[in-house]
C-alpha cells in the first residue's frame, strides 16, 4: 500500500510517502494506525491524537472502520486550512 | 468550467470575463467572485509569507466535487475554482471562486457554498512565516460551522 | 471607497485589485464582487440593447447611503459601487459591487446587501430594446422581498 | 419648485423638468399631485396610479403626506429597475 502524510504529520514522520506491504492482520484503517504507531516514535507522535487527523483512502475521506486492501493509497493529514 | 491548482498568480478580471461569456441567448445576468488574499497579520503577529501544501490528485477531485455539487444545487451556468500552492507573500492572491447565473441569489449562494466547502474539504494546508518562525495554521471551528449550515438535514 | 455612475465600461479585475490594497498590517483576507451583465433574453424575447436612465444627484446619494449602511453593519474595509448609464448592448457589464473584509462571511453578506438595496432604492430605470420595440422594464416583487430580508426587527 | 419626472412618467408628461411656483393651497405631496393632474392629460395619465409611482423630495424618498415648500425639488418616478 501507499501511505501518505501531509503538513505537520509529514514533518513528524519525516517522509511524505511510504510504500509498505499490508500485514495480514491489518484489515481496517484502525488496524493500520495501530500497526504504524509501532514503526517509529515519529509515527507514534503523528498518530497519537486521531481527533486532529483526517484519513482518505484512494483520495476519498473515510472513517476508521473502513476496510483496506493491499492496492490502496491511504493518506493521513490534519484538518485542512486552505482558502 | 475550470478547476485549477497552480503556483502562478491569476487575473480575477479575466476569470470574471470567462464566467460572463456564453452562447447567444444565454448571457448570465450575474457573476459573483470571491478572491482570497494572504493576510499580513494573524493572531497579533506579522505574517511575511506562507507556504501552501496540498495533496495532488485528491485536491483536484475535491474541488471538482464541490463545484459539481454547487452546479447541482443552483442554476449556475459556469463555475471556476483556482487555488494557488507553494510559497506566497503577504497580500498575494491565494484563491479565486466564481460563478455565473441568470439569478443573483443563486450566484451569491453558490459562490459562498463553494468557499465554505473548499475551507473544510479541499486538502490544502497553510504554514505561516511570522517573526516567531514558521507554524502550521490550525483549522478553525467557525469554518466547520460555516459548511454545516448548507446541510439539507 | 468609491461610488461611480458612468457611461464607460469598468475593469472588474482592477476594482478587485483596488479593494485588495491596504496599509501594512491591514490586508483584507476576503474580497467579494458582483458583476451584472445585460442579458440578451428576457421574458422569452431577444434583447439587443438597453438604455439606463437615472436621477443625477439622487443616484449618487442613494448609492453612498447603501454603501455606508453596509460599512456600518459589517466589518468591511473598503466598498465599491459602479453603475453604468446610457445605452448598453447585450452582454455589456452594467453594475459592479464589491467589498473587502477580514472575514469572508462579512464580505459575502455586505456585497449581497448592497446589491439588494441597489435594486430597490437606487433611482435607475431600464428600457429594453427587443424585436417588439423599446419597453420600460417592470420592477420585480422578488427584488422587494430580497431587500426586506435584511430588516432587523 | 422644481418638478422632475423619469422613465415612462417623463414620456407621458413630455418633459423631464418643470419649474413652477407653488400654489398656496399646495402644502403636501398629495396636494401637489392633485394640482398636477389638472395641468394636462399627460400629467393626469402619469399620476393616475400612485401604486406605481415613487416620490422623492430634495432627493430623499418620501410619502404623500410630506410637507412642501417653494424651494423644494420634487421627483416622481416608477419603481426602480437598475442593477
Short mmCIF file of C-alpha atoms in Angstrom, two decimals:
data_model
loop_
_atom_site.label_atom_id
_atom_site.label_comp_id
_atom_site.label_asym_id
_atom_site.label_seq_id
_atom_site.Cartn_x
_atom_site.Cartn_y
_atom_site.Cartn_z
CA UNK A 1 0.00 0.00 0.00
CA UNK A 2 0.97 3.64 -0.42
CA UNK A 3 0.84 5.61 2.83
CA UNK A 4 0.96 9.40 2.52
CA UNK A 5 1.39 12.10 5.16
CA UNK A 6 0.88 15.86 4.88
CA UNK A 7 1.70 19.05 6.79
CA UNK A 8 2.86 18.52 10.39
CA UNK A 9 2.24 14.76 10.17
CA UNK A 10 4.74 14.60 7.30
CA UNK A 11 7.24 16.56 9.45
CA UNK A 12 6.79 14.26 12.49
CA UNK A 13 7.24 11.15 10.36
CA UNK A 14 10.00 12.60 8.21
CA UNK A 15 8.53 11.35 4.93
CA UNK A 16 5.60 12.20 2.71
CA UNK A 17 5.28 8.70 1.25
CA UNK A 18 5.84 5.15 2.50
CA UNK A 19 5.32 2.02 0.42
CA UNK A 20 4.51 -0.99 2.60
CA UNK A 21 3.13 -4.49 2.19
CA UNK A 22 -0.14 -4.70 4.07
CA UNK A 23 0.34 -7.05 7.07
CA UNK A 24 -2.31 -9.78 7.14
CA UNK A 25 -3.76 -8.65 10.45
CA UNK A 26 -4.43 -5.14 9.04
CA UNK A 27 -7.94 -5.17 7.58
CA UNK A 28 -9.20 -1.67 8.50
CA UNK A 29 -7.86 1.87 8.79
CA UNK A 30 -7.88 1.47 12.60
CA UNK A 31 -5.68 -1.66 12.28
CA UNK A 32 -3.27 0.23 10.03
CA UNK A 33 -2.97 3.05 12.54
CA UNK A 34 -2.14 0.57 15.36
CA UNK A 35 0.47 -1.01 13.10
CA UNK A 36 2.03 2.33 12.09
CA UNK A 37 2.27 3.58 15.69
CA UNK A 38 4.79 0.77 16.26
CA UNK A 39 7.02 1.76 13.36
CA UNK A 40 8.80 4.74 14.96
CA UNK A 41 8.49 7.41 17.65
CA UNK A 42 7.65 9.89 14.87
CA UNK A 43 4.80 7.70 13.65
CA UNK A 44 3.52 7.28 17.19
CA UNK A 45 3.60 11.05 17.75
CA UNK A 46 1.94 11.88 14.42
CA UNK A 47 -0.83 9.36 15.03
CA UNK A 48 -1.24 9.93 18.78
CA UNK A 49 -4.42 12.02 18.64
CA UNK A 50 -6.86 10.88 15.97
CA UNK A 51 -9.16 13.84 16.79
CA UNK A 52 -6.84 16.01 14.71
CA UNK A 53 -6.16 13.51 11.95
CA UNK A 54 -8.20 13.02 8.80
CA UNK A 55 -7.97 9.86 6.72
CA UNK A 56 -8.51 9.39 2.99
CA UNK A 57 -8.43 6.04 1.18
CA UNK A 58 -7.88 6.27 -2.54
CA UNK A 59 -8.35 10.04 -2.25
CA UNK A 60 -11.77 9.87 -0.58
CA UNK A 61 -12.41 10.85 3.02
CA UNK A 62 -13.16 7.80 5.10
CA UNK A 63 -13.62 6.60 8.68
CA UNK A 64 -11.50 4.42 10.97
CA UNK A 65 -13.56 1.27 10.33
CA UNK A 66 -13.13 1.42 6.54
CA UNK A 67 -11.71 -1.83 5.05
CA UNK A 68 -8.30 -1.79 3.37
CA UNK A 69 -6.58 -3.85 0.73
CA UNK A 70 -3.02 -4.03 -0.46
CA UNK A 71 -3.52 -1.78 -3.50
CA UNK A 72 -4.94 1.13 -1.53
CA UNK A 73 -3.50 4.62 -1.22
CA UNK A 74 -4.04 5.73 2.37
CA UNK A 75 -3.43 9.36 3.35
CA UNK A 76 -3.22 10.86 6.85
CA UNK A 77 -3.38 14.60 7.32
CA UNK A 78 -4.51 17.32 9.74
CA UNK A 79 -7.79 19.22 9.28
CA UNK A 80 -7.41 21.32 6.15
CA UNK A 81 -6.63 25.05 6.24
CA UNK A 82 -6.73 26.26 2.64
CA UNK A 83 -8.78 29.03 1.07
CA UNK B 1 -15.91 25.07 -16.06
CA UNK B 2 -12.50 25.36 -14.55
CA UNK B 3 -10.74 23.89 -11.55
CA UNK B 4 -7.06 24.74 -11.29
CA UNK B 5 -4.32 24.23 -8.69
CA UNK B 6 -1.29 26.32 -9.64
CA UNK B 7 1.76 28.16 -8.35
CA UNK B 8 1.22 31.16 -10.68
CA UNK B 9 -0.94 34.15 -9.84
CA UNK B 10 -4.36 34.57 -11.52
CA UNK B 11 -6.21 37.53 -13.05
CA UNK B 12 -9.59 37.89 -11.31
CA UNK B 13 -10.86 40.21 -14.07
CA UNK B 14 -10.04 37.68 -16.80
CA UNK B 15 -11.77 34.93 -14.79
CA UNK B 16 -14.90 37.10 -14.40
CA UNK B 17 -14.77 37.73 -18.16
CA UNK B 18 -14.60 33.99 -18.86
CA UNK B 19 -17.53 33.32 -16.50
CA UNK B 20 -19.55 36.07 -18.24
CA UNK B 21 -19.18 34.65 -21.74
CA UNK B 22 -21.98 32.47 -23.11
CA UNK B 23 -23.74 31.23 -26.22
CA UNK B 24 -26.21 33.72 -27.75
CA UNK B 25 -29.42 33.73 -25.74
CA UNK B 26 -27.71 32.56 -22.57
CA UNK B 27 -25.81 35.61 -21.26
CA UNK B 28 -25.91 35.27 -17.45
CA UNK B 29 -27.14 38.33 -15.57
CA UNK B 30 -24.95 37.77 -12.50
CA UNK B 31 -21.32 36.88 -11.83
CA UNK B 32 -20.13 36.61 -8.21
CA UNK B 33 -16.49 36.16 -7.27
CA UNK B 34 -14.51 35.58 -4.10
CA UNK B 35 -10.81 36.44 -4.05
CA UNK B 36 -8.77 35.37 -1.02
CA UNK B 37 -5.56 37.15 -0.09
CA UNK B 38 -2.63 36.28 2.18
CA UNK B 39 -3.23 38.41 5.26
CA UNK B 40 -0.19 40.18 6.68
CA UNK B 41 -1.30 39.84 10.30
CA UNK B 42 -2.75 36.80 12.08
CA UNK B 43 -3.32 36.27 15.79
CA UNK B 44 -1.50 39.51 16.58
CA UNK B 45 1.64 38.53 14.62
CA UNK B 46 3.05 39.97 11.43
CA UNK B 47 2.95 37.38 8.64
CA UNK B 48 5.60 37.76 5.95
CA UNK B 49 4.72 34.78 3.80
CA UNK B 50 3.06 31.39 3.83
CA UNK B 51 3.54 28.08 2.12
CA UNK B 52 0.56 26.15 0.82
CA UNK B 53 0.94 22.37 0.73
CA UNK B 54 -1.68 20.14 -0.90
CA UNK B 55 -2.49 16.55 -1.82
CA UNK B 56 -2.09 16.36 -5.61
CA UNK B 57 -4.85 14.29 -7.17
CA UNK B 58 -7.20 14.42 -4.21
CA UNK B 59 -7.22 18.24 -4.26
CA UNK B 60 -8.49 18.47 -7.83
CA UNK B 61 -11.01 15.70 -7.15
CA UNK B 62 -12.40 17.51 -4.08
CA UNK B 63 -12.55 20.85 -5.89
CA UNK B 64 -14.43 19.26 -8.80
CA UNK B 65 -16.81 17.57 -6.38
CA UNK B 66 -17.51 20.90 -4.64
CA UNK B 67 -18.06 22.67 -7.95
CA UNK B 68 -20.34 19.88 -9.26
CA UNK B 69 -22.36 19.95 -6.05
CA UNK B 70 -22.83 23.73 -6.38
CA UNK B 71 -23.92 23.31 -10.01
CA UNK B 72 -26.42 20.61 -8.97
CA UNK B 73 -27.93 22.77 -6.22
CA UNK B 74 -28.22 26.14 -8.01
CA UNK B 75 -28.93 27.19 -11.61
CA UNK B 76 -25.39 28.31 -12.35
CA UNK B 77 -24.07 28.36 -15.89
CA UNK B 78 -20.33 28.32 -15.15
CA UNK B 79 -18.14 27.97 -12.10
CA UNK B 80 -14.42 28.44 -11.54
CA UNK B 81 -12.18 27.46 -8.63
CA UNK B 82 -8.49 28.37 -8.64
CA UNK B 83 -6.18 27.71 -5.69
CA UNK B 84 -2.53 28.59 -5.54
CA UNK B 85 0.11 26.40 -3.87
CA UNK B 86 3.75 26.90 -2.91
CA UNK B 87 5.22 29.95 -1.18
CA UNK B 88 3.16 33.15 -1.28
CA UNK B 89 3.94 36.57 0.17
CA UNK B 90 1.64 38.72 2.30
CA UNK B 91 -1.05 40.42 0.13
CA UNK B 92 -0.68 37.81 -2.64
CA UNK B 93 -3.85 36.28 -4.05
CA UNK B 94 -4.42 32.69 -2.83
CA UNK B 95 -7.82 31.59 -4.06
CA UNK B 96 -10.49 32.54 -6.59
CA UNK B 97 -14.01 31.14 -6.58
CA UNK B 98 -16.56 32.48 -9.05
CA UNK B 99 -19.78 31.54 -10.75
CA UNK B 100 -22.30 32.90 -13.23
CA UNK B 101 -26.08 32.54 -13.11
CA UNK B 102 -29.24 34.09 -14.51
CA UNK B 103 -30.14 34.88 -10.86
CA UNK B 104 -28.09 36.93 -8.42
CA UNK B 105 -29.25 34.99 -5.35
CA UNK B 106 -28.09 31.74 -6.93
CA UNK B 107 -24.73 33.26 -7.88
CA UNK B 108 -24.15 34.59 -4.34
CA UNK B 109 -25.20 31.34 -2.65
CA UNK B 110 -23.26 29.03 -4.94
CA UNK B 111 -20.06 31.08 -4.58
CA UNK B 112 -20.38 31.12 -0.80
CA UNK B 113 -21.15 27.38 -0.74
CA UNK B 114 -18.03 26.62 -2.79
CA UNK B 115 -15.84 28.71 -0.48
CA UNK B 116 -17.31 27.14 2.67
CA UNK B 117 -16.62 23.60 1.44
CA UNK B 118 -13.24 24.47 -0.02
CA UNK B 119 -12.31 25.63 3.52
CA UNK B 120 -13.33 22.33 5.16
CA UNK B 121 -12.87 19.67 2.46
CA UNK B 122 -10.12 20.59 0.00
CA UNK B 123 -6.76 19.16 1.17
CA UNK B 124 -4.62 22.29 1.48
CA UNK B 125 -2.50 23.23 4.49
CA UNK B 126 -1.01 26.61 5.31
CA UNK B 127 2.30 27.16 7.10
CA UNK B 128 2.73 30.82 8.10
CA UNK B 129 6.06 32.62 8.42
CA UNK B 130 5.96 35.15 11.25
CA UNK B 131 8.58 36.82 13.46
CA UNK B 132 8.39 33.65 15.61
CA UNK B 133 9.28 31.30 12.76
CA UNK B 134 7.15 29.04 10.61
CA UNK B 135 3.98 27.47 12.01
CA UNK B 136 1.21 25.30 10.65
CA UNK B 137 -2.10 27.15 10.80
CA UNK B 138 -4.80 25.49 12.93
CA UNK B 139 -8.18 24.69 11.42
CA UNK B 140 -11.00 26.86 12.74
CA UNK B 141 -14.26 25.67 14.27
CA UNK B 142 -16.02 28.57 12.54
CA UNK B 143 -15.19 27.01 9.16
CA UNK B 144 -16.86 23.74 10.13
CA UNK B 145 -19.90 25.69 11.31
CA UNK B 146 -20.00 27.60 8.01
CA UNK B 147 -20.01 24.37 5.99
CA UNK B 148 -22.59 22.77 8.30
CA UNK B 149 -25.15 25.48 7.52
CA UNK B 150 -25.60 24.07 4.00
CA UNK B 151 -26.65 20.61 5.19
CA UNK B 152 -30.13 19.75 3.99
CA UNK B 153 -30.99 17.65 7.06
CA UNK C 1 -14.31 53.91 -1.04
CA UNK C 2 -15.80 54.50 -4.43
CA UNK C 3 -19.26 55.19 -5.78
CA UNK C 4 -19.38 55.96 -9.51
CA UNK C 5 -22.12 56.47 -12.10
CA UNK C 6 -20.61 56.42 -15.56
CA UNK C 7 -21.22 55.69 -19.24
CA UNK C 8 -17.82 53.98 -19.69
CA UNK C 9 -17.17 50.30 -19.05
CA UNK C 10 -15.25 49.20 -15.94
CA UNK C 11 -12.50 46.65 -15.28
CA UNK C 12 -13.68 44.23 -12.56
CA UNK C 13 -10.13 42.94 -12.05
CA UNK C 14 -8.77 46.45 -11.43
CA UNK C 15 -11.61 47.13 -8.97
CA UNK C 16 -10.84 43.90 -7.09
CA UNK C 17 -7.18 44.98 -7.02
CA UNK C 18 -8.14 48.37 -5.54
CA UNK C 19 -10.35 46.71 -2.91
CA UNK C 20 -7.47 44.35 -2.00
CA UNK C 21 -4.94 47.09 -1.33
CA UNK C 22 -4.41 48.24 2.25
CA UNK C 23 -1.99 49.77 4.70
CA UNK C 24 0.61 47.36 6.12
CA UNK C 25 -0.99 45.19 8.81
CA UNK C 26 -4.49 45.57 7.32
CA UNK C 27 -4.50 43.34 4.22
CA UNK C 28 -8.09 42.02 3.99
CA UNK C 29 -8.44 38.25 3.64
CA UNK C 30 -11.58 38.37 1.52
CA UNK C 31 -12.81 40.34 -1.48
CA UNK C 32 -16.28 39.57 -2.88
CA UNK C 33 -17.58 41.09 -6.11
CA UNK C 34 -20.82 41.08 -8.04
CA UNK C 35 -20.77 41.94 -11.74
CA UNK C 36 -24.10 42.43 -13.50
CA UNK C 37 -24.43 41.96 -17.27
CA UNK C 38 -27.06 42.96 -19.85
CA UNK C 39 -28.92 39.72 -20.55
CA UNK C 40 -29.66 39.00 -24.20
CA UNK C 41 -33.01 37.35 -23.48
CA UNK C 42 -35.79 38.46 -21.16
CA UNK C 43 -39.35 37.18 -20.84
CA UNK C 44 -38.83 34.97 -23.91
CA UNK C 45 -37.69 37.86 -26.12
CA UNK C 46 -34.28 38.59 -27.59
CA UNK C 47 -32.83 41.78 -26.11
CA UNK C 48 -30.42 43.69 -28.36
CA UNK C 49 -29.66 46.61 -26.08
CA UNK C 50 -30.97 48.64 -23.20
CA UNK C 51 -30.85 52.25 -22.07
CA UNK C 52 -30.26 53.08 -18.42
CA UNK C 53 -31.79 56.35 -17.21
CA UNK C 54 -31.08 57.71 -13.73
CA UNK C 55 -31.69 60.68 -11.42
CA UNK C 56 -28.36 62.53 -11.25
CA UNK C 57 -27.63 63.69 -7.73
CA UNK C 58 -30.08 61.38 -6.00
CA UNK C 59 -28.45 58.31 -7.55
CA UNK C 60 -25.03 59.04 -6.06
CA UNK C 61 -26.65 59.94 -2.72
CA UNK C 62 -28.56 56.65 -2.56
CA UNK C 63 -25.52 54.60 -3.59
CA UNK C 64 -23.42 56.28 -0.88
CA UNK C 65 -26.16 55.68 1.68
CA UNK C 66 -26.29 51.97 0.73
CA UNK C 67 -22.51 51.65 0.90
CA UNK C 68 -22.34 53.50 4.25
CA UNK C 69 -25.09 51.27 5.68
CA UNK C 70 -23.16 48.15 4.59
CA UNK C 71 -19.98 49.50 6.19
CA UNK C 72 -21.87 50.23 9.43
CA UNK C 73 -23.36 46.71 9.58
CA UNK C 74 -20.30 44.60 8.68
CA UNK C 75 -16.55 44.90 9.35
CA UNK C 76 -15.65 45.78 5.77
CA UNK C 77 -12.52 47.74 4.97
CA UNK C 78 -13.46 49.05 1.51
CA UNK C 79 -16.53 49.01 -0.70
CA UNK C 80 -17.09 49.97 -4.32
CA UNK C 81 -20.30 50.51 -6.29
CA UNK C 82 -20.16 51.33 -10.02
CA UNK C 83 -23.28 51.62 -12.19
CA UNK C 84 -23.28 52.40 -15.88
CA UNK C 85 -25.89 54.61 -17.57
CA UNK C 86 -26.82 55.35 -21.19
CA UNK C 87 -27.20 52.78 -23.96
CA UNK C 88 -25.63 49.35 -23.39
CA UNK C 89 -25.55 46.31 -25.66
CA UNK C 90 -26.43 42.72 -24.71
CA UNK C 91 -23.58 41.12 -22.72
CA UNK C 92 -22.19 44.52 -21.65
CA UNK C 93 -21.33 44.97 -17.99
CA UNK C 94 -23.90 47.17 -16.16
CA UNK C 95 -23.01 47.12 -12.49
CA UNK C 96 -20.14 46.26 -10.15
CA UNK C 97 -20.47 45.91 -6.40
CA UNK C 98 -17.52 44.75 -4.34
CA UNK C 99 -16.14 44.87 -0.84
CA UNK C 100 -13.16 43.72 1.19
CA UNK C 101 -13.15 42.39 4.73
CA UNK C 102 -11.02 40.37 7.14
CA UNK C 103 -13.93 37.86 7.19
CA UNK C 104 -15.42 36.06 4.21
CA UNK C 105 -18.93 35.90 5.66
CA UNK C 106 -18.95 39.67 6.14
CA UNK C 107 -17.69 40.23 2.60
CA UNK C 108 -20.36 37.95 1.11
CA UNK C 109 -23.18 39.45 3.18
CA UNK C 110 -22.21 43.08 2.65
CA UNK C 111 -21.91 42.61 -1.14
CA UNK C 112 -25.30 40.90 -1.33
CA UNK C 113 -26.86 43.59 0.91
CA UNK C 114 -25.54 46.36 -1.35
CA UNK C 115 -26.89 44.63 -4.49
CA UNK C 116 -30.30 44.02 -2.89
CA UNK C 117 -30.72 47.67 -1.91
CA UNK C 118 -29.27 48.98 -5.15
CA UNK C 119 -32.05 47.00 -6.90
CA UNK C 120 -34.85 48.57 -4.83
CA UNK C 121 -33.56 52.02 -3.83
CA UNK C 122 -31.12 53.44 -6.39
CA UNK C 123 -33.01 55.53 -8.98
CA UNK C 124 -32.14 53.76 -12.24
CA UNK C 125 -34.62 52.67 -14.90
CA UNK C 126 -34.05 50.23 -17.75
CA UNK C 127 -35.68 50.44 -21.18
CA UNK C 128 -35.07 47.24 -23.17
CA UNK C 129 -34.83 47.05 -26.96
CA UNK C 130 -36.33 43.79 -28.25
CA UNK C 131 -37.80 42.64 -31.55
CA UNK C 132 -41.08 44.27 -30.35
CA UNK C 133 -39.53 47.71 -29.85
CA UNK C 134 -38.39 49.52 -26.73
CA UNK C 135 -40.11 48.90 -23.41
CA UNK C 136 -39.59 50.05 -19.84
CA UNK C 137 -38.73 47.10 -17.63
CA UNK C 138 -41.17 46.44 -14.76
CA UNK C 139 -39.91 46.27 -11.20
CA UNK C 140 -40.00 42.79 -9.68
CA UNK C 141 -41.65 41.76 -6.43
CA UNK C 142 -38.74 39.37 -5.82
CA UNK C 143 -36.39 42.37 -5.54
CA UNK C 144 -38.52 43.92 -2.79
CA UNK C 145 -38.56 40.57 -0.99
CA UNK C 146 -34.76 40.34 -1.30
CA UNK C 147 -34.29 43.78 0.29
CA UNK C 148 -36.86 43.05 3.01
CA UNK C 149 -34.85 40.08 4.30
CA UNK C 150 -32.22 42.46 5.73
CA UNK C 151 -34.68 44.29 8.03
CA UNK C 152 -33.54 43.96 11.61
CA UNK C 153 -36.77 43.82 13.64
CA UNK D 1 -40.45 74.40 -7.14
CA UNK D 2 -38.59 72.04 -9.45
CA UNK D 3 -40.70 69.06 -10.51
CA UNK D 4 -38.85 66.14 -12.14
CA UNK D 5 -40.14 63.07 -13.96
CA UNK D 6 -38.29 59.92 -15.01
CA UNK D 7 -38.74 56.88 -17.29
CA UNK D 8 -42.31 56.35 -18.56
CA UNK D 9 -43.63 59.24 -16.41
CA UNK D 10 -41.29 61.59 -18.28
CA UNK D 11 -42.58 60.19 -21.58
CA UNK D 12 -46.26 60.62 -20.62
CA UNK D 13 -45.66 64.19 -19.49
CA UNK D 14 -43.31 65.07 -22.35
CA UNK D 15 -40.75 66.78 -20.09
CA UNK D 16 -38.19 65.76 -17.52
CA UNK D 17 -38.28 69.06 -15.61
CA UNK D 18 -40.93 71.67 -14.83
CA UNK D 19 -40.31 74.83 -12.82
CA UNK D 20 -43.49 76.06 -11.11
CA UNK D 21 -44.47 78.50 -8.39
CA UNK D 22 -46.04 76.51 -5.58
CA UNK D 23 -49.76 77.37 -5.43
CA UNK D 24 -50.82 78.48 -1.91
CA UNK D 25 -53.25 75.58 -1.45
CA UNK D 26 -50.46 73.03 -2.12
CA UNK D 27 -48.91 72.16 1.25
CA UNK D 28 -48.19 68.42 0.86
CA UNK D 29 -47.07 65.99 -1.84
CA UNK D 30 -50.68 64.78 -2.14
CA UNK D 31 -51.85 68.37 -2.80
CA UNK D 32 -49.19 68.77 -5.48
CA UNK D 33 -50.32 65.59 -7.22
CA UNK D 34 -53.94 66.80 -7.29
CA UNK D 35 -52.76 70.08 -8.73
CA UNK D 36 -50.53 68.45 -11.39
CA UNK D 37 -53.30 66.07 -12.53
CA UNK D 38 -55.18 69.18 -13.73
CA UNK D 39 -52.28 70.50 -15.81
CA UNK D 40 -52.61 68.18 -18.84
CA UNK D 41 -53.92 64.80 -19.95
CA UNK D 42 -50.31 63.55 -19.87
CA UNK D 43 -49.90 64.65 -16.26
CA UNK D 44 -53.20 63.01 -15.35
CA UNK D 45 -52.15 59.75 -17.03
CA UNK D 46 -48.66 59.71 -15.48
CA UNK D 47 -50.09 60.36 -12.00
CA UNK D 48 -53.22 58.19 -12.32
CA UNK D 49 -51.99 55.22 -10.27
CA UNK D 50 -49.88 56.19 -7.29
CA UNK D 51 -49.23 52.49 -6.53
CA UNK D 52 -46.60 52.55 -9.27
CA UNK D 53 -45.19 55.99 -8.52
CA UNK D 54 -42.40 56.79 -6.08
CA UNK D 55 -41.86 60.31 -4.76
CA UNK D 56 -38.65 61.99 -3.64
CA UNK D 57 -38.41 65.46 -2.10
CA UNK D 58 -34.96 67.03 -2.25
CA UNK D 59 -33.61 63.66 -3.40
CA UNK D 60 -34.95 61.68 -0.44
CA UNK D 61 -37.77 59.16 -0.69
CA UNK D 62 -40.90 60.47 0.99
CA UNK D 63 -44.62 59.80 1.45
CA UNK D 64 -47.73 61.54 0.15
CA UNK D 65 -48.33 63.48 3.34
CA UNK D 66 -44.87 65.08 3.39
CA UNK D 67 -44.99 68.90 3.59
CA UNK D 68 -43.66 71.01 0.70
CA UNK D 69 -42.24 74.46 0.32
CA UNK D 70 -41.49 76.60 -2.69
CA UNK D 71 -37.74 75.79 -2.80
CA UNK D 72 -38.22 72.01 -2.93
CA UNK D 73 -37.15 69.68 -5.71
CA UNK D 74 -39.90 67.09 -6.10
CA UNK D 75 -39.31 63.99 -8.26
CA UNK D 76 -41.86 61.46 -9.48
CA UNK D 77 -40.72 58.16 -10.92
CA UNK D 78 -41.70 54.50 -11.31
CA UNK D 79 -40.27 51.76 -9.06
CA UNK D 80 -36.58 51.49 -9.88
CA UNK D 81 -35.14 48.75 -12.13
CA UNK D 82 -31.35 49.19 -12.10
CA UNK D 83 -28.67 46.72 -11.20
#
